[in-house]
Short mmCIF file of C-alpha atoms in Angstrom, two decimals:
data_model
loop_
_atom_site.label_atom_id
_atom_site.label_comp_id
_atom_site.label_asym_id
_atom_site.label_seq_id
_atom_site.Cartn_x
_atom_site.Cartn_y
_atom_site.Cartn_z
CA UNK A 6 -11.80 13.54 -9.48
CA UNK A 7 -8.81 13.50 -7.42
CA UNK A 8 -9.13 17.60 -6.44
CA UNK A 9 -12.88 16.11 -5.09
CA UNK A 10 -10.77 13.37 -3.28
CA UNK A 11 -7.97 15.62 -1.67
CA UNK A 12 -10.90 17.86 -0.36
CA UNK A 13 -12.84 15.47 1.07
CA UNK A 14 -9.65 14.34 3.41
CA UNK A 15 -9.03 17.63 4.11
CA UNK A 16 -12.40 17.29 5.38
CA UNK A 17 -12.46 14.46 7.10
CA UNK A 18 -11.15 15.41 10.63
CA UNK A 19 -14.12 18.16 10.70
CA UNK A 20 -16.78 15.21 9.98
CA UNK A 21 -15.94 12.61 13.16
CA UNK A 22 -18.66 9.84 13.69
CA UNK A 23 -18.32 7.96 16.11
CA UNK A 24 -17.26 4.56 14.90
CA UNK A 25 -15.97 1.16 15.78
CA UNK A 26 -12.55 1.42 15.43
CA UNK A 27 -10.48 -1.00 12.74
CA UNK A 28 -7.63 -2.33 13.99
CA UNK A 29 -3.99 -2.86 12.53
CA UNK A 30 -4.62 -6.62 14.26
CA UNK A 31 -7.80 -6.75 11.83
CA UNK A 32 -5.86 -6.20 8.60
CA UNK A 33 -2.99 -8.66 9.92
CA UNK A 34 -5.21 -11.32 10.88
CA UNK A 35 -7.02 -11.00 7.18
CA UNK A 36 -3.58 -10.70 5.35
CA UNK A 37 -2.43 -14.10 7.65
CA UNK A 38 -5.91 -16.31 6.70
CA UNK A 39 -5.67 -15.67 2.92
CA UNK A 40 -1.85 -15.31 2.73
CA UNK A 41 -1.40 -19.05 1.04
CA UNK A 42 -4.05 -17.84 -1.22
CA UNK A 43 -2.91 -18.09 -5.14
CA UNK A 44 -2.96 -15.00 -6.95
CA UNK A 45 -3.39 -12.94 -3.17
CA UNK A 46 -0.72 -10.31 -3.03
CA UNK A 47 0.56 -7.95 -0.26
CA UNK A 48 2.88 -5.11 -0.41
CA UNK A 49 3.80 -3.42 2.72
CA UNK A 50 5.82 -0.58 3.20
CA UNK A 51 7.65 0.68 6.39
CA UNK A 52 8.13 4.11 7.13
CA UNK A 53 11.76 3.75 5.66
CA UNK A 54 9.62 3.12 2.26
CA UNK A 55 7.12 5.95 3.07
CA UNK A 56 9.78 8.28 3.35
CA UNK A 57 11.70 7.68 0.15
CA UNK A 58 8.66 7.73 -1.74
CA UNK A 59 7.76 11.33 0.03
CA UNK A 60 10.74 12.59 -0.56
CA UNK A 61 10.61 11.60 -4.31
CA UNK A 62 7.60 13.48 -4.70
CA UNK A 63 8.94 16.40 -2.84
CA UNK A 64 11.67 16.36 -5.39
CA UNK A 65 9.43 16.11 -8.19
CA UNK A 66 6.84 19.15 -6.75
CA UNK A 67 10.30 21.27 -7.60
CA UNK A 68 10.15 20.76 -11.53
CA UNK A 69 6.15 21.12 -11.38
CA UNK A 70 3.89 24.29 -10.65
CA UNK A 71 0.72 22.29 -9.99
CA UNK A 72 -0.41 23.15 -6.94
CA UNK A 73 -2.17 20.00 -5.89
CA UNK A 74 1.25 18.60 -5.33
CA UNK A 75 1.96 19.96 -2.51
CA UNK A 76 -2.04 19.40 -1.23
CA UNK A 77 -0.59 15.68 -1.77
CA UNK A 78 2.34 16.28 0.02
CA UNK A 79 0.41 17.51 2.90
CA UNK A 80 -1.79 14.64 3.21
CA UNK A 81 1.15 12.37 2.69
CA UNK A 82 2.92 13.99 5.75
CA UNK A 83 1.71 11.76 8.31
CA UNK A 84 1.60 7.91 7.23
CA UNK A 85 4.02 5.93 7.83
CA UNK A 86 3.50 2.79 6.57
CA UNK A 87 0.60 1.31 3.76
CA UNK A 88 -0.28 -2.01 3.40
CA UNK A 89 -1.75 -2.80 -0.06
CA UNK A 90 -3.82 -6.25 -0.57
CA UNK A 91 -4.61 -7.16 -4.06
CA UNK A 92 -6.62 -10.25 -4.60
CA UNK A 93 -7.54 -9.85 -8.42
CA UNK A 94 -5.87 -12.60 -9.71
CA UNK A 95 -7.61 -15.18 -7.46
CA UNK A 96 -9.96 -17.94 -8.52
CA UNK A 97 -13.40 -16.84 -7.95
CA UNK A 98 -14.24 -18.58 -4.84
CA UNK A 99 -11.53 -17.63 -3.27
CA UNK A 100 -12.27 -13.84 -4.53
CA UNK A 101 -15.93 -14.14 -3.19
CA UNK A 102 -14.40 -15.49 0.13
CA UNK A 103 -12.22 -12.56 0.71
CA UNK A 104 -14.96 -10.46 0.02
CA UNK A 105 -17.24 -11.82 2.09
CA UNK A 106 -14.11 -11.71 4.96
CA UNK A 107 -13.73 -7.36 4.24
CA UNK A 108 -17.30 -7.12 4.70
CA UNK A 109 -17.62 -8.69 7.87
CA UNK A 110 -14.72 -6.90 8.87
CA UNK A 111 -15.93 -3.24 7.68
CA UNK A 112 -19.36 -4.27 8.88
CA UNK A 113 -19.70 -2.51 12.17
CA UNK A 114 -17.54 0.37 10.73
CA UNK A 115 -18.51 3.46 9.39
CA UNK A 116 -17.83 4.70 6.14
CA UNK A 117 -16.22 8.03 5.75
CA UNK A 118 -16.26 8.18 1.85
CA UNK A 119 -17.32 6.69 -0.98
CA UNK A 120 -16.00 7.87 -4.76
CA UNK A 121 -18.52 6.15 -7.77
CA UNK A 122 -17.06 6.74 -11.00
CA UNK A 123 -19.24 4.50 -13.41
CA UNK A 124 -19.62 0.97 -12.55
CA UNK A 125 -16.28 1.61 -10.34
CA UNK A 126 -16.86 2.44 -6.38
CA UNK A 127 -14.23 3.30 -4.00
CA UNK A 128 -14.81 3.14 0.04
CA UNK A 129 -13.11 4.72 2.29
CA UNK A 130 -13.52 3.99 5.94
CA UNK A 131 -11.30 5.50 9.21
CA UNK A 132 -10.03 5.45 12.57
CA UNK A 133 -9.95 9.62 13.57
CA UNK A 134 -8.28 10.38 16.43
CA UNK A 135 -9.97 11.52 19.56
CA UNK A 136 -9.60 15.38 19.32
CA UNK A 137 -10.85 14.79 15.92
CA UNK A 138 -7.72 16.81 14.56
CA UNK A 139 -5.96 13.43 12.26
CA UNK A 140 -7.10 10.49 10.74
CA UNK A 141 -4.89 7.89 12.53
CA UNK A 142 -5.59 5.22 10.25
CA UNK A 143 -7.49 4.56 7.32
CA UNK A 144 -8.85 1.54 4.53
CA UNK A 145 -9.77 2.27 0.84
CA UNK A 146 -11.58 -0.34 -0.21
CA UNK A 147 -12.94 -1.46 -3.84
CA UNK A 148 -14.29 -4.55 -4.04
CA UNK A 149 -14.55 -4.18 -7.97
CA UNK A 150 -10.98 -3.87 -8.62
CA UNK A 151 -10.46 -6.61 -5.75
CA UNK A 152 -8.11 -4.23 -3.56
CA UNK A 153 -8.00 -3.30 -0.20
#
C-alpha cells in the first residue's frame, strides 16, 4: 500500500487538472473557528521541525537497505512545514460540524487521490504548481479517522 502511494506522488505533477486552488488562509481560518473545540487538536510544524525530522530519517536510511527510504526521502525534500488537525476525540456534533466545514472547503477542489483500504478512505487533494513540475501544497483528508 504505501509503494502504490509513493508512486502515485511521483505521479502527480504528470496528471495536472486544473483546479481551484486551496489556500494556506483556508486551513487557518478552519483551524481558528474550531480551535476552542474540545477534543480538536493541531500540531504544526515549522520548517525547523521538518528538517530535524528529515534528517532523522536520512540518518536512519544509513542502517537500512530498503530502498523505498530514500523514495521517501525524495518526496520529503520539499515541505517545509505540515499542519496536522485531528478532531477524533470530539463530541459528535461538533465532529459532524467539522465535517461538514472540510467539505465545503474541498468542495470546489479537485481530488488528486483517493486510497480505500476496507471501510477506511483516504483523499488527497493539491495545489500543483504552474509548470506542473511540484505539488506546492497538498491536504490528505479522512473523514473516517477524523483527520485532516
Amino acid at each position: 500500500m504505501k509503494k502504490l502511494v509513493l508512486l502515485l506522488l511521483f505521479l502527480l505533477p504528470v496528471y495536472a487538472p486544473a483546479q481551484k486552488a486551496i489556500s494556506r488562509q483556508d486551513i487557518s481560518y478552519l483551524v481558528e473557528q474550531y480551535s476552542g473545540t474540545s477534543g480538536f487538536e493541531v500540531v504544526r510544524m515549522n520548517n525547523m521541525s521538518t528538517s530535524l525530522i528529515k534528517t532523522a530519517l536520512k540518518m536512519a536510511a544509513k542502517n537500512t537497505d530498503q530502498s523505498y527510504v530514500n523514495d521517501i526521502l525524495d518526496v520529503l525534500k520539499g515541505i517545509k512545514k505540515i499542519t496536522v488537525i485531528d478532531f477524533s476525540e470530539c463530541s459528535s456534533a461538533d465532529r459532524s460540524s467539522i465535517r461538514q466545514s472540510i467539505s465545503a472547503l474541498l468542495k470546489d477542489s479537485e481530488m488528486i487521490v483517493e486510497v480505500k483500504e476496507g471501510l477506511d478512505r483516504t483523499q488527497m487533494y493539491g495545489v500543483i504548481s504552474e509548470d506542473s513540475s511540484t505539488i506546492r501544497d497538498f491536504i490528505l483528508y479522512s473523514s473516517e479517522d477524523c483527520s485532516l
